Coordinates of C-alpha atoms and ligand atoms in Angstrom, one line a residue:
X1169 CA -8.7 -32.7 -46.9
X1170 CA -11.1 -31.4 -44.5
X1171 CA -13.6 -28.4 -45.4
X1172 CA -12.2 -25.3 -43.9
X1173 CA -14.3 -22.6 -42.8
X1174 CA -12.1 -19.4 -43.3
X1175 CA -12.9 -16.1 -42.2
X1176 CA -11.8 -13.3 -44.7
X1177 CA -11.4 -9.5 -43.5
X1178 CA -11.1 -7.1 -45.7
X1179 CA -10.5 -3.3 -45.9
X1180 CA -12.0 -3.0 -42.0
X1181 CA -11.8 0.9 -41.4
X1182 CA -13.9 2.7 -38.4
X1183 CA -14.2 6.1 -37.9
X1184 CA -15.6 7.6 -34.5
X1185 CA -16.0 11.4 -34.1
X1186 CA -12.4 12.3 -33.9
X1187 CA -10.8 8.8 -34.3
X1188 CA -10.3 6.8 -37.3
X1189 CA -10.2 3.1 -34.6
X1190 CA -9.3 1.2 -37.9
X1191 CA -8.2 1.5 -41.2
X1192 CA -8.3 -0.8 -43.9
X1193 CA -7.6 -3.5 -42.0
X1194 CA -7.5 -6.8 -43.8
X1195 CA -6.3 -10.4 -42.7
X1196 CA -7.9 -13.9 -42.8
X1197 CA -8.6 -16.7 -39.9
X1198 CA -8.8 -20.2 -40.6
X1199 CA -10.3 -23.1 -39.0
X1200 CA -8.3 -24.8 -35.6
X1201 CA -6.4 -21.4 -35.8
X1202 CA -5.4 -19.5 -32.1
X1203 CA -5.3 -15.9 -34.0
X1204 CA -3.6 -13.6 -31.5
X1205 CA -4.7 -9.5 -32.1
X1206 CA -1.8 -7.3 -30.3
X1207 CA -1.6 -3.5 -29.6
X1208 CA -1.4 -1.2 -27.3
X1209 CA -4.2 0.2 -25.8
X1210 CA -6.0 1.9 -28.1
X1211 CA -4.9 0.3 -31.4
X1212 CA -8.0 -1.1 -32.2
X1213 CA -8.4 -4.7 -30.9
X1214 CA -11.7 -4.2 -29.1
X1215 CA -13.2 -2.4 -32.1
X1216 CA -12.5 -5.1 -34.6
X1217 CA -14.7 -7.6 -32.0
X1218 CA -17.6 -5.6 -31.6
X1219 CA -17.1 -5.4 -35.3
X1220 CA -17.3 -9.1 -35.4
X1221 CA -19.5 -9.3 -33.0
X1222 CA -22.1 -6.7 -34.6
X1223 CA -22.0 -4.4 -32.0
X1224 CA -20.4 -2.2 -34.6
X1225 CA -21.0 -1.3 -38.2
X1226 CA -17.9 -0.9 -40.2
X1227 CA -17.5 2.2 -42.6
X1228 CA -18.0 1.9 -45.7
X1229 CA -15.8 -0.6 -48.2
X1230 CA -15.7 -3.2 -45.6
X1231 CA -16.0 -6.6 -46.2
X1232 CA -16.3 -9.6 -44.1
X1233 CA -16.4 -12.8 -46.0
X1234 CA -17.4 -16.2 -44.1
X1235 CA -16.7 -19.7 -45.8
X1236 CA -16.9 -17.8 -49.4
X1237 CA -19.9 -15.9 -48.8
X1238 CA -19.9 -12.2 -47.8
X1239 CA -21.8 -11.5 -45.0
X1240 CA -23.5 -8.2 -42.9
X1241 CA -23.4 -8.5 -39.4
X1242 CA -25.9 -5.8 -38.3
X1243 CA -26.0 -7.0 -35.0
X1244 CA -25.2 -8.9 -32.1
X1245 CA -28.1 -11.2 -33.1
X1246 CA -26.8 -11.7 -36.8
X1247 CA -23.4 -12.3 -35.6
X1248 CA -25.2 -15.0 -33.4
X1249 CA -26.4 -16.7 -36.1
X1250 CA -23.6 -16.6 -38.2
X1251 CA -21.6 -18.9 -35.4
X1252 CA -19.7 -16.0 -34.1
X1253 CA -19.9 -15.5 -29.9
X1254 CA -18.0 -13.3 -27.5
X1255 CA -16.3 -13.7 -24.4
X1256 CA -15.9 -10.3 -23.3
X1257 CA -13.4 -8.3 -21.8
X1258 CA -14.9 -7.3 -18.6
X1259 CA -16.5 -10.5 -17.5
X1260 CA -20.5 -10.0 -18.7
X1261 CA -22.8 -12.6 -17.2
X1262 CA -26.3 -11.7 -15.8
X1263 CA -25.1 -12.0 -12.5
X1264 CA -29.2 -12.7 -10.8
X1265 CA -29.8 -15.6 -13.2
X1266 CA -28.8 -19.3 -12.0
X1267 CA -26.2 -20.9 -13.8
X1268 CA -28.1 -22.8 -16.2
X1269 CA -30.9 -19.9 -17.3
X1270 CA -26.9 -18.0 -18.0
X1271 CA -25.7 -20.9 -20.0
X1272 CA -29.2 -20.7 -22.0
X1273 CA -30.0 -17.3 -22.0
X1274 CA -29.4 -16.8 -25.6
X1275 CA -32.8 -19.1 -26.8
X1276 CA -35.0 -19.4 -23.6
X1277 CA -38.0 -20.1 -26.2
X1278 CA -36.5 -23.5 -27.7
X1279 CA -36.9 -24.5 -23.8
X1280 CA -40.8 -24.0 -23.6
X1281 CA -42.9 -26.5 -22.7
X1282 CA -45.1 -27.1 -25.8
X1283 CA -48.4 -25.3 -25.6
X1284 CA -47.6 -24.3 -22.0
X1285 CA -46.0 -20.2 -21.2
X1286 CA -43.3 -22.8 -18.6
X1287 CA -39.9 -24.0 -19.3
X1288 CA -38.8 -26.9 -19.3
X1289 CA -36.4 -26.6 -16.4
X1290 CA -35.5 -30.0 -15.7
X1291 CA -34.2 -30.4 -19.4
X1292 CA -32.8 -27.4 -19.4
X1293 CA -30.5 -28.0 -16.5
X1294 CA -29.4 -31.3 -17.9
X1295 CA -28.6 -28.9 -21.5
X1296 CA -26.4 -26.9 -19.0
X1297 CA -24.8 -29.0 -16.8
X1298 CA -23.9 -31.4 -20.3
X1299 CA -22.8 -28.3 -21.6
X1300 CA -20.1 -27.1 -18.5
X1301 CA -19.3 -30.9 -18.4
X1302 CA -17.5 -30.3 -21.8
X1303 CA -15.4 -27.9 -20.6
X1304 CA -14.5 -29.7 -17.6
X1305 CA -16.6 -27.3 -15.3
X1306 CA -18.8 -29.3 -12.4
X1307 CA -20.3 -26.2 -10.7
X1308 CA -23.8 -27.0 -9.3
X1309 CA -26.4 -25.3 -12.0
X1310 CA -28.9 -23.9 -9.6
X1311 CA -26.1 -22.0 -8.5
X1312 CA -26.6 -17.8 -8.4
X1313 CA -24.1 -16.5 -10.8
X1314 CA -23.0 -13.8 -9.1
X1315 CA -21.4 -16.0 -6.5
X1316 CA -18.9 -17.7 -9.0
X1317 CA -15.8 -16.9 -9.1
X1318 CA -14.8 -14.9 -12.4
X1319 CA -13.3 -18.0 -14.4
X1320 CA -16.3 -20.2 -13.4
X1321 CA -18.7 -17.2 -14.6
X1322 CA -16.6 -17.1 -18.0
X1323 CA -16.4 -20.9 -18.1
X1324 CA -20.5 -19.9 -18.3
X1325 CA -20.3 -17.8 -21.0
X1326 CA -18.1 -19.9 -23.1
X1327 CA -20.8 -22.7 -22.2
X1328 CA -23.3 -20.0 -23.8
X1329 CA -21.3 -19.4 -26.7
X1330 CA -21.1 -23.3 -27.8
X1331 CA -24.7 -23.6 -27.2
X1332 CA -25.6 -21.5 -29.9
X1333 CA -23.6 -23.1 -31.6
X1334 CA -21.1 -21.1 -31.6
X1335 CA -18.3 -21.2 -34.4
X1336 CA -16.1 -18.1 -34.1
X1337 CA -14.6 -17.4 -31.0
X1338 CA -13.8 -13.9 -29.5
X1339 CA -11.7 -13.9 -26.5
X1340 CA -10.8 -10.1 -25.6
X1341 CA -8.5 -10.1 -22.4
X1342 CA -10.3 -13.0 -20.9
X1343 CA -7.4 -14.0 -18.5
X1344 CA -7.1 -10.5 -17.2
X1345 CA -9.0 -11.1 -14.0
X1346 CA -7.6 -15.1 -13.4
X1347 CA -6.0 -16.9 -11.2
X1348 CA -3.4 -18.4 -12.5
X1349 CA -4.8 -22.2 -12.8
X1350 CA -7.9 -20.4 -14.0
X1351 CA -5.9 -19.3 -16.9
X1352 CA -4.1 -23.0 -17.2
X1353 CA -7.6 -24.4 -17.4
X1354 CA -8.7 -21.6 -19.8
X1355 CA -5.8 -22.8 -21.8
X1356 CA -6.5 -26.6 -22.0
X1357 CA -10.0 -25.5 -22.9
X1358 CA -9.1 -23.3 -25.9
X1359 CA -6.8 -26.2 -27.0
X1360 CA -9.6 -28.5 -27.2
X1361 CA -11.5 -26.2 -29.1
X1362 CA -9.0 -25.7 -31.4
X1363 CA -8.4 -29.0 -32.1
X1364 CA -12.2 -29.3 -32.6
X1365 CA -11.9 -26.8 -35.7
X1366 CA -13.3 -23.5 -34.1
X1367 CA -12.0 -20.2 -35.8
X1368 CA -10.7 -18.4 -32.0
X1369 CA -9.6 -15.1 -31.3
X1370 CA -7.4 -14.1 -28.7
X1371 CA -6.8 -10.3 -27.4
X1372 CA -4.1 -10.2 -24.5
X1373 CA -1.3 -7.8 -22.8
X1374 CA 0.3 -10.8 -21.7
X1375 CA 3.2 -12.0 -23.9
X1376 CA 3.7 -14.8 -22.6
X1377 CA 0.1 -16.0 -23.0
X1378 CA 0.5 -15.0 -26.8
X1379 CA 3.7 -17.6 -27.0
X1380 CA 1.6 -19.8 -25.3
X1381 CA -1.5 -20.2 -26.9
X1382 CA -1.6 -18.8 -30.2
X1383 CA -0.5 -19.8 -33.9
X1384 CA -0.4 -16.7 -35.5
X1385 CA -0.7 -13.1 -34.6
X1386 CA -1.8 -9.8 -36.1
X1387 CA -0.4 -6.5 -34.8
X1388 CA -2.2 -3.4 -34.6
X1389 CA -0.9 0.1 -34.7
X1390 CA -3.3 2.9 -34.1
X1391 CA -5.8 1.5 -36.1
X1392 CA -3.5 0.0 -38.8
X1393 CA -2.2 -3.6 -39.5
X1394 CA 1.9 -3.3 -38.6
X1395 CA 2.8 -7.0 -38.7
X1396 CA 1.3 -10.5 -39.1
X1397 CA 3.2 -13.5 -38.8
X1398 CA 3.0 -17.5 -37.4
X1399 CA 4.3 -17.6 -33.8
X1400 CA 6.9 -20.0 -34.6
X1401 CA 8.7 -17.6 -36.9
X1402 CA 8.9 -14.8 -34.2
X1403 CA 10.3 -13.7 -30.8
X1404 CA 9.0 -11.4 -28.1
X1405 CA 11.1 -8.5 -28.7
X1406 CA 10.2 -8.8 -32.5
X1407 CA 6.2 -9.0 -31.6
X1408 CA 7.1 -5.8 -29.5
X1409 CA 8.4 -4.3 -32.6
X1410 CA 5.6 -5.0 -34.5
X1411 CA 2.9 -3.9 -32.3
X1412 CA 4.9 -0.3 -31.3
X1413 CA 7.6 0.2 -33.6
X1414 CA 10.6 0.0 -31.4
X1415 CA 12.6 -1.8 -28.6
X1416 CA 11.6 -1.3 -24.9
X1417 CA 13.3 -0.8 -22.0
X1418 CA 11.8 -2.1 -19.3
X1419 CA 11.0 -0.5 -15.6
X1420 CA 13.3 -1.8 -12.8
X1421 CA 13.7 -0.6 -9.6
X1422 CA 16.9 0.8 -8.7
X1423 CA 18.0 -0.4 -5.2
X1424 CA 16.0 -1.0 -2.3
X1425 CA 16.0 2.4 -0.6
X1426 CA 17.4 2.8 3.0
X1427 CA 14.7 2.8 5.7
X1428 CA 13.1 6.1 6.5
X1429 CA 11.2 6.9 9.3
X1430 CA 7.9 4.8 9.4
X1431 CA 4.7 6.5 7.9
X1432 CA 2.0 4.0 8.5
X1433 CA 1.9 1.1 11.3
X1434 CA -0.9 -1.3 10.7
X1435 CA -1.5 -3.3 14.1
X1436 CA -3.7 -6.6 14.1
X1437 CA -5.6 -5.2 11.4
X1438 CA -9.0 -8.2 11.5
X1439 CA -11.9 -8.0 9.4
X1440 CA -15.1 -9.9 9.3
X1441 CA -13.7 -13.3 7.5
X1442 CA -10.6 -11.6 6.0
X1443 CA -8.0 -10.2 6.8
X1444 CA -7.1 -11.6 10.6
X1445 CA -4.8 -10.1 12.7
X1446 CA -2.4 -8.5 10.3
X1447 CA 0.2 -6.1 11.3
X1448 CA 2.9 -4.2 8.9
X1449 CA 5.0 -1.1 8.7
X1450 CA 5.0 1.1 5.7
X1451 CA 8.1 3.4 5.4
X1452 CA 8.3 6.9 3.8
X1453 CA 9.1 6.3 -0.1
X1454 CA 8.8 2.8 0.3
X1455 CA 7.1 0.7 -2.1
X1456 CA 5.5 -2.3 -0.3
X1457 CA 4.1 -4.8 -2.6
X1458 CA 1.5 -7.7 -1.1
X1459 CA 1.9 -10.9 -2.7
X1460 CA -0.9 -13.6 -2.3
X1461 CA -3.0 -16.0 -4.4
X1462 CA -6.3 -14.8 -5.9
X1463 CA -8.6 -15.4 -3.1
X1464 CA -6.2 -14.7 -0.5
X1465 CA -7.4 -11.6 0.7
X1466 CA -5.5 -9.1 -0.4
X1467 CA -8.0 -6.6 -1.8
X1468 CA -9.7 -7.3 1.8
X1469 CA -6.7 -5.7 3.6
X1470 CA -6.7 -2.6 1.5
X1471 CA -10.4 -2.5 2.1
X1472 CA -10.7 -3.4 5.8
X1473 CA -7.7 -1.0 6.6
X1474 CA -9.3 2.1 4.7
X1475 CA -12.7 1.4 5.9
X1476 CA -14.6 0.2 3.3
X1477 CA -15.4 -3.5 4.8
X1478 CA -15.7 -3.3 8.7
X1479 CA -13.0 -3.3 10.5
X1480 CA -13.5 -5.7 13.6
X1481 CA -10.4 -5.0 15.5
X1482 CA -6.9 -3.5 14.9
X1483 CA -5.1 -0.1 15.2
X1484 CA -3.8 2.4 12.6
X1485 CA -0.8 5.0 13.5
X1486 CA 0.3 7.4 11.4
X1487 CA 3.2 9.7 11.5
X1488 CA 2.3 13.3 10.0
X1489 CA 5.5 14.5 9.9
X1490 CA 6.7 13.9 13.4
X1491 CA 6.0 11.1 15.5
X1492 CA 3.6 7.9 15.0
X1493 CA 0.3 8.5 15.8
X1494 CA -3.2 6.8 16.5
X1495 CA -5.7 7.8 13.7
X1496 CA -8.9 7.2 12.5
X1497 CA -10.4 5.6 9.7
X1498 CA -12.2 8.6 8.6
X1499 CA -9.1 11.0 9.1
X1500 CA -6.3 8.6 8.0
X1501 CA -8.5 8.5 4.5
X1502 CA -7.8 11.5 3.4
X1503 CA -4.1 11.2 3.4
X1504 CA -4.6 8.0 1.0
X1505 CA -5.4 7.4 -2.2
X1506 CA -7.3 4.3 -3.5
X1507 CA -7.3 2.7 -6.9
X1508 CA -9.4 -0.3 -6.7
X1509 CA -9.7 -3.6 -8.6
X1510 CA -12.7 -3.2 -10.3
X1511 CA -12.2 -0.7 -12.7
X1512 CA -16.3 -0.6 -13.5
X1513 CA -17.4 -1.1 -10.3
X1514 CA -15.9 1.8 -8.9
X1515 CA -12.2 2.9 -9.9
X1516 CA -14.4 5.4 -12.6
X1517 CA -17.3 7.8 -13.4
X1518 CA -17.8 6.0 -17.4
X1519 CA -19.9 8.7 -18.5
X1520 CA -17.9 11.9 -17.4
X1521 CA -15.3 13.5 -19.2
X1522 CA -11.3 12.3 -18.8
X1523 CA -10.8 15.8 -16.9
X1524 CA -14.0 15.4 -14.7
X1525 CA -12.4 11.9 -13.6
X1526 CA -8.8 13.3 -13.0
X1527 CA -9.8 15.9 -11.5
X1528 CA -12.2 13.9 -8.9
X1529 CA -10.1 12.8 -6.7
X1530 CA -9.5 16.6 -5.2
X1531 CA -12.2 18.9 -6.5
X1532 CA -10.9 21.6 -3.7
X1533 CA -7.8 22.1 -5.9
X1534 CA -9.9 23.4 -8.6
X1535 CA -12.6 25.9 -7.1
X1536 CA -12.4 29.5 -7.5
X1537 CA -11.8 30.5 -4.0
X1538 CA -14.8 31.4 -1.8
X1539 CA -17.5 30.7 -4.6
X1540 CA -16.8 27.1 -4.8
X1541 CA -17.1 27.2 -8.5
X1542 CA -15.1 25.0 -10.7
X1543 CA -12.5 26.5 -12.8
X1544 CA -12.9 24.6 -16.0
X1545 CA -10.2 26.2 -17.5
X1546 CA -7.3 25.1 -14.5
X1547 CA -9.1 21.7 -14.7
X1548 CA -8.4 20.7 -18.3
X1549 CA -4.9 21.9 -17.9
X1550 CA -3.6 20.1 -15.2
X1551 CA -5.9 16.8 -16.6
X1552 CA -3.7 17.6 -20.3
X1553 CA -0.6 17.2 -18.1
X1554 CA -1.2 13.9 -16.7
X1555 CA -2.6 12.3 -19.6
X1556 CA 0.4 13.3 -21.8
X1557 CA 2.6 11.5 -18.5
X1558 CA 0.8 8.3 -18.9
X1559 CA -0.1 9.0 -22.8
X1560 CA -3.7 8.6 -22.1
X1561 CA -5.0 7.7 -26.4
X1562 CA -8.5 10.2 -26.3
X1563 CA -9.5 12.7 -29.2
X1564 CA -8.6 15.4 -25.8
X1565 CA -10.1 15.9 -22.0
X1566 CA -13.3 16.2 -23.4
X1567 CA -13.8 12.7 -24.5
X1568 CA -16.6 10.4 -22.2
X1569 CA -14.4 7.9 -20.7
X1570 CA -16.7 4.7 -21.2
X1571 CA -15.4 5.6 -24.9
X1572 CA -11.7 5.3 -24.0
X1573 CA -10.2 1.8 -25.0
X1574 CA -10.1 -0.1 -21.4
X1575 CA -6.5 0.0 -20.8
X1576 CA -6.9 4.2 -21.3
X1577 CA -9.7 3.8 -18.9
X1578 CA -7.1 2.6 -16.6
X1579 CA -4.4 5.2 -17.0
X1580 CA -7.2 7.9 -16.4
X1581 CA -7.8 6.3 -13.0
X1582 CA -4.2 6.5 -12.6
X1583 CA -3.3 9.9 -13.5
X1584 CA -6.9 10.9 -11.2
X1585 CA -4.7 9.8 -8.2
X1586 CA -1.3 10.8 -9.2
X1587 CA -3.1 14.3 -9.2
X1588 CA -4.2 13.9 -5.5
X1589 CA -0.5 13.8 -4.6
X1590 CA -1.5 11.7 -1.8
X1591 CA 1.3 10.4 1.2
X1592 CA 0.3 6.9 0.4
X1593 CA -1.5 5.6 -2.6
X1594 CA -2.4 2.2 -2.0
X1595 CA -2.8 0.4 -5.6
X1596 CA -4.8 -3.0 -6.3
X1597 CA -4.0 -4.2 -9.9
X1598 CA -2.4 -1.2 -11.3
X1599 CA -1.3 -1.9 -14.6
X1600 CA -4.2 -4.5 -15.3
X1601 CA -5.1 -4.1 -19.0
X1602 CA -2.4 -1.8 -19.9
X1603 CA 0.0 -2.4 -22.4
X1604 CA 3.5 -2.9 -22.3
X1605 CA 4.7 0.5 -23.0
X1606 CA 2.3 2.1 -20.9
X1607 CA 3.1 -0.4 -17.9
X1608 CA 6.6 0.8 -18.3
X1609 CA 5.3 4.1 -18.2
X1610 CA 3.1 3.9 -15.2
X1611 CA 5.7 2.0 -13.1
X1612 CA 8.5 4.5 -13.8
X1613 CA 5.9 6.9 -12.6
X1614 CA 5.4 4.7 -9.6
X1615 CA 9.2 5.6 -9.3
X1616 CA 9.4 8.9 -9.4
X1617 CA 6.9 9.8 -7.0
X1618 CA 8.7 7.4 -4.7
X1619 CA 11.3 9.2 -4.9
X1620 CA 9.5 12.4 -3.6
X1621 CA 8.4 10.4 -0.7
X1622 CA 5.2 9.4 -1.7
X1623 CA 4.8 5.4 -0.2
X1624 CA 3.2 2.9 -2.2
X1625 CA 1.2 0.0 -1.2
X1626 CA 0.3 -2.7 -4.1
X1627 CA -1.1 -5.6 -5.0
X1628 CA -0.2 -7.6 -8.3
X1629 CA -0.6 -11.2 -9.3
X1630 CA 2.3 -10.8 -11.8
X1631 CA 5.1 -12.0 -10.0
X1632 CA 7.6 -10.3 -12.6
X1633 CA 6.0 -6.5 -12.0
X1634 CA 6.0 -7.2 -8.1
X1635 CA 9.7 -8.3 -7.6
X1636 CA 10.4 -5.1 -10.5
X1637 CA 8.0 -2.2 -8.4
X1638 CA 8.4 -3.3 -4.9
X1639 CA 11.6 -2.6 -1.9
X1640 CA 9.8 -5.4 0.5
X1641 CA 6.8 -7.5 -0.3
X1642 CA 4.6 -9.4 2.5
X1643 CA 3.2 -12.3 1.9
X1644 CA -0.8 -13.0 2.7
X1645 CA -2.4 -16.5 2.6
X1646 CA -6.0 -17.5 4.0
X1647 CA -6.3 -13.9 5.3
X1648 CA -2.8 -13.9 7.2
X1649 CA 0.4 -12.8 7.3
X1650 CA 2.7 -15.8 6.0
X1651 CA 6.0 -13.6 5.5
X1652 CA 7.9 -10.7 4.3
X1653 CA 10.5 -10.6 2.2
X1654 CA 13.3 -8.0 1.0
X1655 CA 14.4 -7.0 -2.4
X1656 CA 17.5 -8.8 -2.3
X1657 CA 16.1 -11.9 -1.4
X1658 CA 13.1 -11.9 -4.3
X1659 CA 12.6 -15.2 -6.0
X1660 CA 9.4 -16.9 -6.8
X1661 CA 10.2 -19.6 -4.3
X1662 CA 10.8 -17.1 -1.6
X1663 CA 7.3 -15.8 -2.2
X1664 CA 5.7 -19.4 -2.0
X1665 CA 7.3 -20.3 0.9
X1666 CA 4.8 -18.8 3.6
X1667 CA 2.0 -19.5 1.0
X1668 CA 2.9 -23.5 0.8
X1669 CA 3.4 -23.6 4.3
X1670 CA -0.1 -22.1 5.2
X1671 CA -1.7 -24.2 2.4
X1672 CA -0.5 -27.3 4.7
X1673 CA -1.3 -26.0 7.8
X1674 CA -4.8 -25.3 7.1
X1675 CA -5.1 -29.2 5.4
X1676 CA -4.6 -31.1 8.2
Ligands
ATP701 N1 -17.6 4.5 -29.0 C1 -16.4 5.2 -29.2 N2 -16.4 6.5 -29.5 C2 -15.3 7.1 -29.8 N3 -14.1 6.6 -29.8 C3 -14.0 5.2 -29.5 C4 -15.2 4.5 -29.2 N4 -14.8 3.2 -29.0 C5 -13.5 3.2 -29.2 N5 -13.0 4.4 -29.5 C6 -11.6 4.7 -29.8 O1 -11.1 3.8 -30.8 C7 -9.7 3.5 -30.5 C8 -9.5 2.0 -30.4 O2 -10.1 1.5 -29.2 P1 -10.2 0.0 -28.9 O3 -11.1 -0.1 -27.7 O4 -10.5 -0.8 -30.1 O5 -8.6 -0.3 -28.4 P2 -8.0 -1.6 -27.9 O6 -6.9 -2.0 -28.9 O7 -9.0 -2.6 -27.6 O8 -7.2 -1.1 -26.6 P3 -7.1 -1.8 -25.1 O9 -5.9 -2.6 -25.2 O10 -6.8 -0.6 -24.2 O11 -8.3 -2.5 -24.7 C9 -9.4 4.3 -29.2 O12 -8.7 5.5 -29.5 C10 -10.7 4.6 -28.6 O13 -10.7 5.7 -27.8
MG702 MG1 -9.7 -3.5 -25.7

């Protein structure tokens, strides 16, 4: 029999101010093992990585024991040498380096030229492009990182993880930012290196993905192990059980509401490349989803229609409570809300408190008249509200929200725009990152407001939460409008349709 190289936790516990993240978590990995970690946001998950990955130190009584031998991984460094890399949840890559200075980034030294302060770049570059070759991946590796796409650029860090030689595997929420052949490729890739013998982690909201690629799975429950079992042996609504306890009912749009009067018409809306020529109606209380492939343009619309790419040509009318009529940019803003893709980027100030993010998105609401002073007190009130809607996890409103698990991070954002109460919240991604529960959660949310008249623009790549959320959906491919569809007409096929037929169109 082969040599295995097991991985032995035991008695994990970590203890924040105000949090105990883990406790005396213990569980084993073995070699050519897919080990899924699920929770919901805030079990734990990401803090058992950084564990792994030495970004953390245990409490005390932990014990991690590699191949028989205990070890102490006091850093990211250690952890490096002990075989164990990261592919991390929010894509990291140093987005000014060339592809192959990204792949190699970990030992630029073992590249020198000897006796001479120069690398060796012409062996280098054959290291990199050998090492992306593995993995199937034929990008050019003078290529500027920051203009891959997001699974070439984790395609680059895996290829940095295996050149140090990588034996442990940590994939937290990799596919949340794929396409979906992306993730297919992902898949074929972790596959291989399963079969190869490498010990891999894998952190992710979606199910399906769990059934897909794992062999076994540990559950998480604020900070505690709840379940462990081989895939084979469960089903999803026992996996549910395990990670929160109980069985879920999930969201589901009623009926498609009658048409009210129309609140926004879009007219030939045409950005710089994206979006070109598109024209929709959005009614009161309607939710409209937009449907598209990753690269299709989607976020451009949102962003070319609120002003934040320019806006080359088209017309905006909007009906304030009476008739349909021409704004601008600037003014049809502030009847909007936004929540945008990239939650780091710009969906949220990380080092401000949960109630100083709510609260941003109308500061007005909350300064003493006349002396524009804030009143703290009215702040963290209404912020306690909305996080106990979406059950935001955090110690309370006080906590700095770059120390909220990432799928909080993301019901923060939403509860900050909820609170703005604005006519039309247009909503790019909403429930990436967030567990099952709280999706439920956020969508019935979605529903309520609805039905108070608040309309709803969104884009999702899961097919299953846009036919759920959404009374019409259009269609966007290569930057156009490719078709519309109602809710009782949804099917996956119905939603391809315009996208195939573009696709064909622009081949020949
Ligand atoms: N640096 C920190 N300081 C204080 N609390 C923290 C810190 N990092 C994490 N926590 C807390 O530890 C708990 C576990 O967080 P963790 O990020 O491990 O969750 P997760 O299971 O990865 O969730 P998600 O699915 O949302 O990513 C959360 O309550 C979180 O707020
Ligand atoms: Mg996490």
């Amino acid at each position: 029999m082969e040599k295995k190289l097991p991985l032995q936790l035991n008695n994990i516990s970590m203890t924040f101010p105000g949090v105990k993240a883990l406790s005396n978590v213990t569980f084993s990995a073995n070699q050519g093992e897919v080990l899924g970690l699920v929770g919901v946001n805030g079990a734990g998950k990401s803090t058992m990585m950084n564990i792994l990955g030495g970004l953390l130190q245990p409490d005390e009584g932990a014990e991690i024991i590699i191949n028989g031998e205990t070890v102490n991984i006091k850093n990211p460094k250690a952890a490096e040498n002990l075989g164990i890399a990261f592919i991390q949840q929010e894509v990291a890559a140093f987005e000014t380096m060339n592809v192959y200075e990204n792949v190699l980034a970990s030992d630029f030294d073992k590249w020198r030229i000897k006796g001479s302060p120069f690398l060796n770049k012409k062996a280098m570059k054959e290291e990199a492009k050998k090492l992306l070759a593995t993995l199937d991946c034929h990008i050019d590796v003078d290529t500027p990182t920051h203009s891959l796409t997001v699974g070439e650029k984790q395609m680059v860090q895996i290829a940095r993880a295996l050149s140090q030689g990588g034996q442990i595997l940590l994939f937290d929420e990799p596919t949340a930012s794929l396409a979906d052949t992306e993730t297919q490729k992902l898949f074929e890739i972790i596959n291989n290196l399963r079969s190869q013998g490498y010990i891999i982690f894998y952190i992710s909201h979606y199910l399906d993905e769990i059934f897909e690629i794992c062999d076994r799975v540990v559950a998480l429950r604020d900070g505690q192990k709840t379940g462990e079992a081989p895939i084979s042996e469960i089903n999803k609504e026992k996996l549910v059980d395990m990670m929160i306890g109980h069985f879920l009912e999930t969201a589901k749009r009623k009926d498609a509401r009658d048409k009210a009067d129309v609140i926004l018409r879009a007219e030939n809306i045409t950005g710089v490349k994206f979006p070109k020529n598109i024209s929709f109606d959005l009614h009161k209380g309607e939710i409209l989803g937009v449907w598209g492939l990753l690269g299709s343009g989607r976020s451009e619309l949102f962003n070319t229609l609120l002003g934040f790419d320019k806006m080359v040509e088209g017309k905006i009318s909007f009906n304030q409570g009476g008739e349909l009529e021409e704004i601008s940019q600037k003014d049809f803003y502030k009847h909007v809300g936004y929540l945008t893709e990239g939650r780091h980027h710009n969906g949220v100030f990380l080092d401000m408190t949960i109630a100083e993010n709510i609260t941003s998105s109308d500061l007005e609401r909350f300064a003493s008249k006349g002396i524009g002073i804030l009143n703290n007190k009215k702040e963290k009130e209404e912020s306690r509200k909305y996080m106990k809607q979406v059950n935001v996890k955090a110690v309370d409103e006080n906590m700095i929200v770059s120390k909220l698990s990432g799928g909080n991070q993301q019901k923060v954002i939403i509860s900050k725009w909820m609170l703005k109460d604005p006519d039309i919240l247009f909503m790019d991604e909403p429930t990436k990152g967030v567990d099952v529960g709280a999706k439920a959660e956020i969508q019935n949310l979605i529903f309520d407001r609805s039905e108070e008249g608040v309309s709803f623009v969104v884009v999702s790549s899961e097919l299953e939460e846009i036919m759920n959320l959404c009374d019409r959906i259009i269609v966007i491919a290569e930057g156009k409008l490719v078709g519309e569809v109602n809710r009782d007409e949804f099917s996956k096929e119905a939603l391809m349709a315009g996208i195939v037929k573009q696709e064909e169109k622009v081949e020949n």
